[in-house]
Each structure stands twice: as structure tokens, then as C-alpha cells.
mmCIF file of C-alpha atoms in Angstrom:
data_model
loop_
_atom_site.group_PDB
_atom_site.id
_atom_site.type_symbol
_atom_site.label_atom_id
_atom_site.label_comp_id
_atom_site.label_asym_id
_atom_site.label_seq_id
_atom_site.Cartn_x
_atom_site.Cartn_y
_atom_site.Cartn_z
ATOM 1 C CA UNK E 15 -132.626 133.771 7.520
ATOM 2 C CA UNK E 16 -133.432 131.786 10.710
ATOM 3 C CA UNK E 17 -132.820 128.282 10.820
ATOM 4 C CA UNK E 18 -135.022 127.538 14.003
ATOM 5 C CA UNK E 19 -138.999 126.817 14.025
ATOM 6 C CA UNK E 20 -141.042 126.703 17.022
ATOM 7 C CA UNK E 21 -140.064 123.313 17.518
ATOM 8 C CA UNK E 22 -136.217 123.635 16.942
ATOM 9 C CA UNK E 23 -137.022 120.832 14.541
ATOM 10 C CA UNK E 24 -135.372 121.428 10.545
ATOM 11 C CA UNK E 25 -137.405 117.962 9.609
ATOM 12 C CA UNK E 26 -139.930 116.313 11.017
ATOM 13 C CA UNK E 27 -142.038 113.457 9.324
ATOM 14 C CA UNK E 28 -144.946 111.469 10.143
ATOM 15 C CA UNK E 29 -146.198 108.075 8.611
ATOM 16 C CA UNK E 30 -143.585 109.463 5.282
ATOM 17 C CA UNK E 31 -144.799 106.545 2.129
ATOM 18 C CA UNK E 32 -143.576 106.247 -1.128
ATOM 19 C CA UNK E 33 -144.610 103.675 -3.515
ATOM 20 C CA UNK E 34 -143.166 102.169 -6.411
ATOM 21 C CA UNK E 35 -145.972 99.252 -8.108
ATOM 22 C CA UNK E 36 -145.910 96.762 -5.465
ATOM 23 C CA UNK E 37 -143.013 97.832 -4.047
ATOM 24 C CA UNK E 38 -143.295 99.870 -0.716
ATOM 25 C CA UNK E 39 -139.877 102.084 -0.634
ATOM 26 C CA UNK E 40 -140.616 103.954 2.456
ATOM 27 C CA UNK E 41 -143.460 102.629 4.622
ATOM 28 C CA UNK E 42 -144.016 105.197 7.235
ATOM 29 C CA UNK E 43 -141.135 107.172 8.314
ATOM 30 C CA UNK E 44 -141.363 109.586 10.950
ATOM 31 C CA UNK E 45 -138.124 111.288 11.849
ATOM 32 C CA UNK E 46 -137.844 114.523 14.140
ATOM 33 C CA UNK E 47 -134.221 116.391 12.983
ATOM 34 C CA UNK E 48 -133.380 118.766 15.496
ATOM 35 C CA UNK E 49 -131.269 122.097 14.179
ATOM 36 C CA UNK E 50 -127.968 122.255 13.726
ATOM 37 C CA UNK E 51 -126.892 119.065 14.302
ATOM 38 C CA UNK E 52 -125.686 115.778 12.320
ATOM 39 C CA UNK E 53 -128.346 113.656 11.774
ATOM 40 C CA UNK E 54 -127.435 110.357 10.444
ATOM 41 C CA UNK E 55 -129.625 107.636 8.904
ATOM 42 C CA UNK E 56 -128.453 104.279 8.383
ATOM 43 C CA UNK E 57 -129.152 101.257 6.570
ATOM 44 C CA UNK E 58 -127.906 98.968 3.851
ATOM 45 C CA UNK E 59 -128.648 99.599 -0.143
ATOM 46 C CA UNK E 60 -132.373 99.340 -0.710
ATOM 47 C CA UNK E 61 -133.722 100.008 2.944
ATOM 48 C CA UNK E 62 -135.069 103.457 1.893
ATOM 49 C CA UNK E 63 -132.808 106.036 2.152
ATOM 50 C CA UNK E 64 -132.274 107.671 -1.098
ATOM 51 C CA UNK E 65 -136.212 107.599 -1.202
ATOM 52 C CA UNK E 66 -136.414 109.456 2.237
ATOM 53 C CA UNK E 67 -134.256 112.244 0.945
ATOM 54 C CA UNK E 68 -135.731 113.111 -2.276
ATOM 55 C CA UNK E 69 -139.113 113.474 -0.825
ATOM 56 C CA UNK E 70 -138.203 115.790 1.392
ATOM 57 C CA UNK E 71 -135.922 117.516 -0.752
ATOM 58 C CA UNK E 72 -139.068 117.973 -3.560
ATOM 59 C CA UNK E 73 -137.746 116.031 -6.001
ATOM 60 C CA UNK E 74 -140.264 113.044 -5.280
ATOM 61 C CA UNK E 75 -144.044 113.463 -4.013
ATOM 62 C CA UNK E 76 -145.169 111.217 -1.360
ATOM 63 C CA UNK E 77 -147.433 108.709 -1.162
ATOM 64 C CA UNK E 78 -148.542 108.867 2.188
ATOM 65 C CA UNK E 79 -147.851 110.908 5.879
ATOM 66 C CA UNK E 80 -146.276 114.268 5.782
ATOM 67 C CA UNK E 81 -143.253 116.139 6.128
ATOM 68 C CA UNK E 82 -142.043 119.303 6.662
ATOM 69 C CA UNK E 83 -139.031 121.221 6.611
ATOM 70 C CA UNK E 84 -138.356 124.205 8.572
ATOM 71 C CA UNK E 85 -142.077 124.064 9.346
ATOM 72 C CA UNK E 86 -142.946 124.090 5.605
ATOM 73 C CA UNK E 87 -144.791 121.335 3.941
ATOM 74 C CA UNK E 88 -142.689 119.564 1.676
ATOM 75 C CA UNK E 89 -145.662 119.385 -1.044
ATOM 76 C CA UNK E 90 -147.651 122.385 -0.527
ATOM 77 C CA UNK E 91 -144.827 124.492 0.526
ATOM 78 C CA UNK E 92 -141.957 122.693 -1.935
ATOM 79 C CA UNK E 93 -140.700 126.572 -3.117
ATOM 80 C CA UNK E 94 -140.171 127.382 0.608
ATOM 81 C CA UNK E 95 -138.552 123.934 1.382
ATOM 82 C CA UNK E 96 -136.358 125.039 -2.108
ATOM 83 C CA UNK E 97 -134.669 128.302 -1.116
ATOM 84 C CA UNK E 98 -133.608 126.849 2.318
ATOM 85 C CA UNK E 99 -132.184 122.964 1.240
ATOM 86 C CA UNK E 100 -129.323 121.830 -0.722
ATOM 87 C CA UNK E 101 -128.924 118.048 -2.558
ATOM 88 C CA UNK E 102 -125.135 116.229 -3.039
ATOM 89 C CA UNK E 103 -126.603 112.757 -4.256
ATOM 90 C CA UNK E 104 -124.937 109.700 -4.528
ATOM 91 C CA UNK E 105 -122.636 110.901 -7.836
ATOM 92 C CA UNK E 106 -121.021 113.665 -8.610
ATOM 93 C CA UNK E 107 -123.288 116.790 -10.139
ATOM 94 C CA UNK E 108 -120.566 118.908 -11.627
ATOM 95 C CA UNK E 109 -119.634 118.981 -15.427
ATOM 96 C CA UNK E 110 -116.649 116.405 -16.097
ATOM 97 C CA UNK E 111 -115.435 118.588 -19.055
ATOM 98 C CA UNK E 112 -115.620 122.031 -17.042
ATOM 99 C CA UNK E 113 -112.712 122.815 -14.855
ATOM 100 C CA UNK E 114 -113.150 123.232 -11.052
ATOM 101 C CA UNK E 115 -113.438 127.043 -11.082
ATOM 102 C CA UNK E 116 -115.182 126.769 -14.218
ATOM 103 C CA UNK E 117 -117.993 124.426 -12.178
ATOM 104 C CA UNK E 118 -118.623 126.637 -9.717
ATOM 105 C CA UNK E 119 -118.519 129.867 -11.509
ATOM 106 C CA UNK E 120 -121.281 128.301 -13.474
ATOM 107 C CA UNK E 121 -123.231 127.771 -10.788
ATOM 108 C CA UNK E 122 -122.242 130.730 -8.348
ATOM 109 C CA UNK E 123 -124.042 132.722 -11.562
ATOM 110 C CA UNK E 124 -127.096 130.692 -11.571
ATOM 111 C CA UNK E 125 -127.680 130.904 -8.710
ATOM 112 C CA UNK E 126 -127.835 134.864 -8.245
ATOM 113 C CA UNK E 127 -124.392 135.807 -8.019
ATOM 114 C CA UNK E 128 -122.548 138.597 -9.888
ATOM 115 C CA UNK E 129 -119.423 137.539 -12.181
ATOM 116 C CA UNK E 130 -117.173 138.948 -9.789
ATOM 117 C CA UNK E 131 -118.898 137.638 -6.800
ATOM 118 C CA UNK E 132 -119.709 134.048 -8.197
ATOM 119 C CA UNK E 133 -115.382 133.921 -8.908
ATOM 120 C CA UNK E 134 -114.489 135.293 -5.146
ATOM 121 C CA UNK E 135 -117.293 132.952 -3.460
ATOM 122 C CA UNK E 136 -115.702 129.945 -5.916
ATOM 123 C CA UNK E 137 -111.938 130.904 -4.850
ATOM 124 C CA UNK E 138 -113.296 130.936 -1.493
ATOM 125 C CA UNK E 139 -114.199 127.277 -1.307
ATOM 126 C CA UNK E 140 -111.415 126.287 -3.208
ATOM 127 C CA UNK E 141 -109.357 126.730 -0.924
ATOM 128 C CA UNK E 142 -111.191 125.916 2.270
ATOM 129 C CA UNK E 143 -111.960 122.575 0.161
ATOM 130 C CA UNK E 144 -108.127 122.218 -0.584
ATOM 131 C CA UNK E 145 -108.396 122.718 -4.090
ATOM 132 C CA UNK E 146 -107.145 125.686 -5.588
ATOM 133 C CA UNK E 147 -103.946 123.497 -6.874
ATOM 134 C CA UNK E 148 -106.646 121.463 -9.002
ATOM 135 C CA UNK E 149 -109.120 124.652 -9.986
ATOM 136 C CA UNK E 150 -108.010 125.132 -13.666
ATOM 137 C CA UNK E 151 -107.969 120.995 -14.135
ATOM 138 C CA UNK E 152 -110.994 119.063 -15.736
ATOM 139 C CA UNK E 153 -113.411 117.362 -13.421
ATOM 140 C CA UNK E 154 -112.879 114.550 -15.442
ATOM 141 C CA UNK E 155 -109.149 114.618 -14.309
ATOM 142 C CA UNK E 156 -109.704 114.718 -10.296
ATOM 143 C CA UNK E 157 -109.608 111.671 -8.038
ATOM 144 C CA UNK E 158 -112.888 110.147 -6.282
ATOM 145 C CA UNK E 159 -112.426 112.022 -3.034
ATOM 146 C CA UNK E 160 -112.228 115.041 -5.334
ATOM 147 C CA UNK E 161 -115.090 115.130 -7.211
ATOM 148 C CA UNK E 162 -116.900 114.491 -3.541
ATOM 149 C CA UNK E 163 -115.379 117.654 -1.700
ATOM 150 C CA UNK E 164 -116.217 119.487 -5.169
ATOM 151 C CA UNK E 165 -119.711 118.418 -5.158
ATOM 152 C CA UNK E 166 -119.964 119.655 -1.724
ATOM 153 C CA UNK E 167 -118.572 122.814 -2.368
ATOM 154 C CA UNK E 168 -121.030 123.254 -5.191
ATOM 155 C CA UNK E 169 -123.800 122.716 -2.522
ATOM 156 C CA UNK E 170 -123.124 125.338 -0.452
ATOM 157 C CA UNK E 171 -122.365 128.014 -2.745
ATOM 158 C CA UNK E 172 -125.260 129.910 -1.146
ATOM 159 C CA UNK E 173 -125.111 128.469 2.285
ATOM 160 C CA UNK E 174 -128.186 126.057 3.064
ATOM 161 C CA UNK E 175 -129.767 125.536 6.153
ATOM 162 C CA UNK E 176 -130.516 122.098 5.563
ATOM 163 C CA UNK E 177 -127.704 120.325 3.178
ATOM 164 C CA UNK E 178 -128.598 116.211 2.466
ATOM 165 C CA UNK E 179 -125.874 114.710 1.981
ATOM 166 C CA UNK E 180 -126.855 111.352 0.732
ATOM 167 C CA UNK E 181 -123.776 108.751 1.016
ATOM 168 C CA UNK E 182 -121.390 111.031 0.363
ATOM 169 C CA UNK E 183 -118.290 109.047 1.027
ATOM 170 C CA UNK E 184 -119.473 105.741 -1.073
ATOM 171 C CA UNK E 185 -116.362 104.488 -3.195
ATOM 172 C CA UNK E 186 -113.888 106.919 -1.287
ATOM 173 C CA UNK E 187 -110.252 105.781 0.242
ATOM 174 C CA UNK E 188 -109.881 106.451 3.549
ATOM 175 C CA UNK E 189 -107.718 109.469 3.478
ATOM 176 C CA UNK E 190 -110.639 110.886 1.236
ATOM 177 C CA UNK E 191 -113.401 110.354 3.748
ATOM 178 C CA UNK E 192 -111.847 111.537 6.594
ATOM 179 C CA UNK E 193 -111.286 114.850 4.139
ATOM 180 C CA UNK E 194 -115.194 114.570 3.853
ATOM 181 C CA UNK E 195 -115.983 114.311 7.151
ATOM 182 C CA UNK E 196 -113.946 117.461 8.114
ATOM 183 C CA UNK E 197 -116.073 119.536 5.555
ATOM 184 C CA UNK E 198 -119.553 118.051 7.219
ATOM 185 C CA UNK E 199 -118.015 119.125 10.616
ATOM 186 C CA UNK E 200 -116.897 122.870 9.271
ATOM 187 C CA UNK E 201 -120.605 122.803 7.630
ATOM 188 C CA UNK E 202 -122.123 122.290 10.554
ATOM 189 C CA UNK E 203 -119.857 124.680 12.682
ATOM 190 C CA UNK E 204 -121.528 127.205 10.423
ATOM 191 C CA UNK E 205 -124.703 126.306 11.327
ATOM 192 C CA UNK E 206 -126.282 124.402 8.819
ATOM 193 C CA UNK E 207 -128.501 121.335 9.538
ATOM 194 C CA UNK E 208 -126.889 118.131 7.647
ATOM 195 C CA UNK E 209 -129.364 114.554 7.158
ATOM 196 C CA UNK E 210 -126.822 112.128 6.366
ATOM 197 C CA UNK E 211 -127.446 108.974 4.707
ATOM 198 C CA UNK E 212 -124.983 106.265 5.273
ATOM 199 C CA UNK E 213 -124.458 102.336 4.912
ATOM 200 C CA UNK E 214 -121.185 103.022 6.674
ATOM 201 C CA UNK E 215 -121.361 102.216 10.352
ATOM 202 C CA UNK E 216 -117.948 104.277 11.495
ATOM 203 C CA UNK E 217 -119.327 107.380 9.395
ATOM 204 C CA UNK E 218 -122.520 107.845 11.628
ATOM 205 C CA UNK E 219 -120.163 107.027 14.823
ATOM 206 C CA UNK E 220 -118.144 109.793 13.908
ATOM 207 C CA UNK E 221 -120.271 112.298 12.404
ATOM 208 C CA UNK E 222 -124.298 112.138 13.611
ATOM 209 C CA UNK E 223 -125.124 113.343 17.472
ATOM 210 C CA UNK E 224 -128.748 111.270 16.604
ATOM 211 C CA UNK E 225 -129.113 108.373 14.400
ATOM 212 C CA UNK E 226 -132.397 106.628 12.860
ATOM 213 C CA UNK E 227 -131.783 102.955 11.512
ATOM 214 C CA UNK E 228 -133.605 102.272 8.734
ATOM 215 C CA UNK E 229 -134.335 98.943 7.139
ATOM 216 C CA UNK E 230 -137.153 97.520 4.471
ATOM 217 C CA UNK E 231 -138.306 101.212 4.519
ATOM 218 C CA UNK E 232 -138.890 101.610 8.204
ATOM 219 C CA UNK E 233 -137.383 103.265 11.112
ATOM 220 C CA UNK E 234 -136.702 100.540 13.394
ATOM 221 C CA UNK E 235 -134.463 102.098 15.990
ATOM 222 C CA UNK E 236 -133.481 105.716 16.703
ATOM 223 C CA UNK E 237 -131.459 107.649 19.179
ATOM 224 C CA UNK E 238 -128.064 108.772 20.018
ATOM 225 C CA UNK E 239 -125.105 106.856 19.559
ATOM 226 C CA UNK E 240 -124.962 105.682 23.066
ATOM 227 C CA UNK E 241 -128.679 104.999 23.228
ATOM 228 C CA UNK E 242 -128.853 102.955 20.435
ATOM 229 C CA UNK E 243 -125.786 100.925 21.927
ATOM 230 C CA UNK E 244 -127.201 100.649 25.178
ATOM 231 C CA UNK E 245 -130.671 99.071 24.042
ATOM 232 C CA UNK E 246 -128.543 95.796 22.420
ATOM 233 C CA UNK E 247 -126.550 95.148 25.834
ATOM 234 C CA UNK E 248 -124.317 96.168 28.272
ATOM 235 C CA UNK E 249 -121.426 95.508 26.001
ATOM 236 C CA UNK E 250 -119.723 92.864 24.548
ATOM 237 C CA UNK E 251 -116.732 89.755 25.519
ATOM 238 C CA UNK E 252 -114.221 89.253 22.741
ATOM 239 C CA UNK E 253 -112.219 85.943 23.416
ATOM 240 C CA UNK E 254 -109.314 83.981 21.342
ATOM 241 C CA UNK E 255 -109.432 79.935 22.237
ATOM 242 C CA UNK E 256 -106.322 78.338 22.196
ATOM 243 C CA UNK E 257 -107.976 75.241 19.535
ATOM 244 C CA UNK E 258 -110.243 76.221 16.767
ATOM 245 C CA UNK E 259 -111.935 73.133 17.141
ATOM 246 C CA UNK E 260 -113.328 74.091 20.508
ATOM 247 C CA UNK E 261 -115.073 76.631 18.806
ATOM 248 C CA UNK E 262 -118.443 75.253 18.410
ATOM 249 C CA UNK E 263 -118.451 74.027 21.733
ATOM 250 C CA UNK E 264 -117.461 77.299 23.386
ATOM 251 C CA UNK E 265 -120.043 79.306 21.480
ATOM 252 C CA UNK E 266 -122.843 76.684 22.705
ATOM 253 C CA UNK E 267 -121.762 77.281 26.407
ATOM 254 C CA UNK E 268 -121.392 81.045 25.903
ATOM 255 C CA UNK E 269 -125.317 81.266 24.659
ATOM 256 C CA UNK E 270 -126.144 79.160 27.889
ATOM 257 C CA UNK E 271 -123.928 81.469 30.012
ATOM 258 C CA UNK E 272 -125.251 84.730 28.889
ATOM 259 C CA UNK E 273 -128.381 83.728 27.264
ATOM 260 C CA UNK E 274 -127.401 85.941 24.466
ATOM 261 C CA UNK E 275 -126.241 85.936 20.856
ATOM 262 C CA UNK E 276 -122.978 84.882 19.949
ATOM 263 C CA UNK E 277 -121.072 85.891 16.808
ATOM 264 C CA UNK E 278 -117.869 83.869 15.264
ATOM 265 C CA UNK E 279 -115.435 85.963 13.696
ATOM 266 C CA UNK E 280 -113.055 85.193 10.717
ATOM 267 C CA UNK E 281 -110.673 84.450 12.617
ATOM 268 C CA UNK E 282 -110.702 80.573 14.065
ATOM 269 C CA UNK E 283 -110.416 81.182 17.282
ATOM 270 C CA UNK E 284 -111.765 84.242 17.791
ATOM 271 C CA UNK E 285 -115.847 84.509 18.874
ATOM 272 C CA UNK E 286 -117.671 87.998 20.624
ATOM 273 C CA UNK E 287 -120.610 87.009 22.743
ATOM 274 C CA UNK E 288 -123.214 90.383 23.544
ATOM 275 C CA UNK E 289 -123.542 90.879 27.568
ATOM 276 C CA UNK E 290 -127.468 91.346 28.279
ATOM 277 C CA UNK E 291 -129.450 94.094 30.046
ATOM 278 C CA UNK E 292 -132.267 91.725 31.643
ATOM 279 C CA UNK E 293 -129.779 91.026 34.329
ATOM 280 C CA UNK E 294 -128.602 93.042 36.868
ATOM 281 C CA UNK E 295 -125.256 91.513 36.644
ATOM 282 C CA UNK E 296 -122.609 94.120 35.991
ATOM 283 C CA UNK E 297 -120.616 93.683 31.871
ATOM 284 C CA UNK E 298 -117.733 92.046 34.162
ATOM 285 C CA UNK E 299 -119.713 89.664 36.572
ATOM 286 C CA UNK E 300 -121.274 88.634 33.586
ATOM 287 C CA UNK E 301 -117.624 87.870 31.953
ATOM 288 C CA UNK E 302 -116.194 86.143 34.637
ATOM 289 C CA UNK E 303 -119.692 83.709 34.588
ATOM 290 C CA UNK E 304 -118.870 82.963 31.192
ATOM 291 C CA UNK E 305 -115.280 82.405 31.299
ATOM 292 C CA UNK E 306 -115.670 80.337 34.740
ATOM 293 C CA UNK E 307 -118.223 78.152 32.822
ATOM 294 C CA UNK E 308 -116.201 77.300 29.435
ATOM 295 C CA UNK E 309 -113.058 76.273 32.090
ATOM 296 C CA UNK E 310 -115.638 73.985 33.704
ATOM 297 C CA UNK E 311 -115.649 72.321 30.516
ATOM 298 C CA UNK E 312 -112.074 71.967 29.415
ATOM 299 C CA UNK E 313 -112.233 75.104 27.193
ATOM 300 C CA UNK E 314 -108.790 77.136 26.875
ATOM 301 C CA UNK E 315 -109.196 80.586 26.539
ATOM 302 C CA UNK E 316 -105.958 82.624 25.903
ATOM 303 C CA UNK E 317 -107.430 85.897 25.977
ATOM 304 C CA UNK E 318 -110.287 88.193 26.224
ATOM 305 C CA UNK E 319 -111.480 91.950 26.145
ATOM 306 C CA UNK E 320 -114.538 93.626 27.397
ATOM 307 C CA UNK E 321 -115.602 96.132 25.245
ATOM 308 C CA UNK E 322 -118.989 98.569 24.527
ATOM 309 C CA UNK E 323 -120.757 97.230 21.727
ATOM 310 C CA UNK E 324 -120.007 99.097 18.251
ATOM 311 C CA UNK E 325 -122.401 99.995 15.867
ATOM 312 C CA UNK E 326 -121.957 97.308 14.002
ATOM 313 C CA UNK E 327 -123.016 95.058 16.627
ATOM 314 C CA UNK E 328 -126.323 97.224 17.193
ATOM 315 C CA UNK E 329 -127.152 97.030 13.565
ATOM 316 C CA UNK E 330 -126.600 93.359 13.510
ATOM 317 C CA UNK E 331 -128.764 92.710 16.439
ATOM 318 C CA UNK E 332 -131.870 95.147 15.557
ATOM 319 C CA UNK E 333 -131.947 93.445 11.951
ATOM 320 C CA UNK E 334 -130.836 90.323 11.581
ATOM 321 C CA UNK E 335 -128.093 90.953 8.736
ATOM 322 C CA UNK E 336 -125.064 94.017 8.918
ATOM 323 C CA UNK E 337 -125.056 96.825 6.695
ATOM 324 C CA UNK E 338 -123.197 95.519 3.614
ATOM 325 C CA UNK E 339 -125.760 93.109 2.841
ATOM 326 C CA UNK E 340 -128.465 93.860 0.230
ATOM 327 C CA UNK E 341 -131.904 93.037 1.825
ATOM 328 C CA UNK E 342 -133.617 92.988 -1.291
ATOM 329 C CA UNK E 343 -137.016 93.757 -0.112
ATOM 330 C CA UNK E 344 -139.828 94.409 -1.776
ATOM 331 C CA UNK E 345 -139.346 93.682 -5.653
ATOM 332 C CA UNK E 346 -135.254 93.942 -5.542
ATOM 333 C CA UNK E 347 -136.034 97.968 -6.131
ATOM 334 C CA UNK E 348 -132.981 99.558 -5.419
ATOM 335 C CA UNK E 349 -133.554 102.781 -4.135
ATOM 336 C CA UNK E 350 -130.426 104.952 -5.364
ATOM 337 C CA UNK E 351 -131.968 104.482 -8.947
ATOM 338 C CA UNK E 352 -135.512 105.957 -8.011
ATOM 339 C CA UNK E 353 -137.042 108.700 -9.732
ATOM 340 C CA UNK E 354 -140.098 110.361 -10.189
ATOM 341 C CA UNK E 355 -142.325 109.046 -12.583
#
């Protein structure tokens, strides 16, 4: 089956809504996924994520706009939009008191397979998942990063052209989501389209060639990684003052300097001021303008970085808050706990 449409787009939205009472979940999404790719979306709990995904996955009908998947329309065409997606949600799927072979035999056969075909296919990804130690254990046994590359494999039994993967790594040590990222990138490498839903900052860094940021239900910024970077500044000066107590004075002549936003960081005596775009200044002109200009006024610096600003810093500047905080829009409707009415 072809993953490509005319448009080499596997979604594409316009105006998306979804309602819930008063509470406007998604208000008017329009995303354009190209094939093959990562495509992350990012935003803190309750910005509209979860929503976005099970609309175009079926499992909720929208309000308002449209969307379409592989060309098909997500509400007239859902049976079309079926055969070619696959879901991992926020928690695990599987059956806790099944074992890991057990899990995906079940599945393999409900989905089509024959009983020798649904065990080879579940061998298969037991291994590429590194599992096959763990197959004849209880779900209920495995550790968090576990359950999450199990869940995966479950997804791609038959393999999707479009596979949501909708915060996959939420709760997960490190070791564990760098084991999850390495199955997104072998996904893809076998040409499936993933959406990826994330609150995680270094996660769409790593994994997404295009990004949408999405907060109180809207797509407020979208690009690649180096786009959406390059739209908040030039990059950013990170400095450590010799007194803490200079502080407030050094982040009021920094503002001046660079007419730009500065941000104090736990640490003391550490501060990051953004370098702007409205001048034609080069990142290190601008630098030595602000460092020249807090020695004018008896500031000490000890030391200081240039650096490109991170995502963290983009999200930060396009909303107001960073990625861990809950916005609570709307009615406090937290959108991980939708479902259809």
C-alpha cells in the first residue's frame, strides 16, 4: 500500500475544533504532515494534544474544520483512515496478566494473522524490541520503559503508515527513552509516518524534522527545529557574576543593552539574556555591547557563553510559561482524560 497522496501530505487539517461544554479543546488546528517523517507537536498538559490525535485517529468526531489522512476524510472516510493508522496512547494497552508473547499473539490473531504467523511476527519484535528475555513474564512484572517498547511493538504488528504516538516516553528513566526513541527512528526507517505528541522539549529536538507548538488549543508556531529557533533570536548570552547581589542590577542593564528578555536561572549568579533579530548586529557584537555596558557599571562578570537558543527558550518566548507548567485553560479540562461522549 502507498503511503504518498498527491500532496506527499499523510495529515493535513484545516480550522480542526473540538468542544467539550464551554470548554474549547482544539480551536482550529491546521497542520500539514509531510510523509515519512517525524512530526512532533508540542505543548504542556491541557494545550490540546491528546484531543488532536484522537480526532484524527477516529476515535473522536470533530466539531469544526476538517482533516484528512492519506487524503481520506477522517469522518466520512474513518474505515479508510482505520486500515492505514495505528494508536500507542498515553498508557499502556496490553493485558497486565498476559505475558509478553502472550500480548501479542493475541493481537497478531486479531488482527488477521494465522497462529503460526501471529507467533513468528511476535518473536520478531521481541527481539528487535529487546525483549525476548522478558516474553514468557507478566506485563504486570516489566518495568515502565517496558511496557512502552511493548506497547509499541503491539502497534505495529501490521505495519502502519501513520503510527501516533501520543507521549510515549511520559514517566520513563532516561535509559528507557533513549530505548524509545531508537524504535521511533527504526519505525520511521521503515517508512512509516509518526505524529508525535510531546511536553518534552529534548524529545522533539531529537526526534521531529518539523514541529507545531501548540498551546490553549492552537497552533501558535510551526516549522523546523532551526526555524522555530531562529524566529526567537539570534541566540542566546549565558553569564555567571561574580556577586549574586548584582544580579538584579545586571539583568536591568542587560534588557537596556539588548532590548530583549532576560531569564534568571537557579543558580545565583547565573542569568541568559536572548540576542534579537531586529538588529543587524551579529550574536557576538551584540555580546560584547552587553558585557562592555554591565563593566561600565561596576558589574563583575566571571564568565560567559554564546550559545543558539534551545527549545526551551523558543517555547518560553512564544508562550509566556515553559512546558511543565499546566496552563489550565478553558475549564481546567485536561485533555489526556477526553473521550467521546
Amino acid at each position: 500500500m502507498s503511503t504518498q497522496t498527491t500532496s506527499g501530505l499523510a495529515i493535513e487539517t484545516a480550522g480542526l475544533v473540538k468542544t467539550f461544554g464551554e470548554t474549547r479543546a482544539v480551536d482550529g488546528v491546521d497542520l500539514a504532515v509531510p510523509a515519512g517523517t517525524v512530526y512532533g507537536v508540542l505543548g504542556p498538559n491541557g494545550a490540546g494534544k491528546t484531543t488532536t490525535v484522537k480526532m484524527l485517529a477516529t476515535l473522536l468526531k470533530p466539531d469544526g474544520g476538517t482533516a484528512h489522512v492519506f487524503g481520506h476524510d477522517v469522518v466520512r472516510e474513518a474505515d479508510d483512515v482505520r486500515s492505514r493508522v495505528s494508536l500507542t496512547g498515553q498508557y499502556a494497552s496490553v493485558d497486565e496478566d498476559l505475558t509478553g508473547t502472550e500480548n501479542l499473539v493475541l493481537l497478531a490473531r486479531l488482527l488477521g494473522h494465522g497462529k503460526q504467523a501471529a507467533r513468528r511476527r511476535s518473536e520478531q519484535l521481541l527481539e528487535a524490541f529487546g525483549l525476548t528475555e522478558a516474553a514468557g513474564k507478566q506485563i504486570k512484572h516489566y518495568s515502565g520503559g517496558m511496557r512502552r517498547r511493548i506497547d509499541i511493538a503491539a502497534s505495529i504488528l501490521n505495519t502502519p503508515d501513520l503510527l501516533f504516538l501520543d507521549e510515549p516516553t511520559t514517566g520513563l528513566d532516561p535509559r528507557s527513552r533513549n530505548q524509545v526513541w531508537d524504535i521511533v527512528r527504526a519505525v520511521v526507517a521503515q517508512g512509516t509516518t509518526v505524529l508525535l505528541t510531546t511536553q518534552y522539549l529534548d524529545e522533539a529536538d531529537q526526534l521531529a524534522s518539523r514541529i507545531a507548538v501548540i498551546d490553549h488549543g492552537r497552533v501558535i508556531a510551526e516549522g523546523t527545529k532551526g526555524e522555530l529557533k531562529a524566529s526567537v533570536g539570534a541566540g542566546s548570552v549565558h553569564l555567571r557574576l561574580r556577586d549574586a547581589g548584582q544580579r538584579p542590577e545586571a539583568e536591568r542593564v542587560l534588557r537596556l543593552a539588548l532590548d530583549s528578555d532576560v531569564q534568571l536561572e537557579p543558580d545565583p549568579v547565573a542569568l541568559t539574556a536572548r540576542l534579537g533579530t531586529a538588529t543587524s548586529d551579529s550574536a557576538a557584537e551584540q555580546a560584547a555591547r552587553a558585557l562592555a555596558e554591565l563593566a561600565r557599571t561596576g558589574i563583575t562578570v566571571d564568565n560567559f557563553s554564546l550559545g543558539q537558543p534551545s527549545l526551551d527558550e523558543v517555547f518560553l518566548a512564544l508562550t509566556g510559561h515553559d512546558t511543565g507548567q499546566d496552563t489550565g485553560h478553558g475549564s481546567g479540562h485536561d485533555d489526556k482524560d477526553e473521550v467521546a461522549a
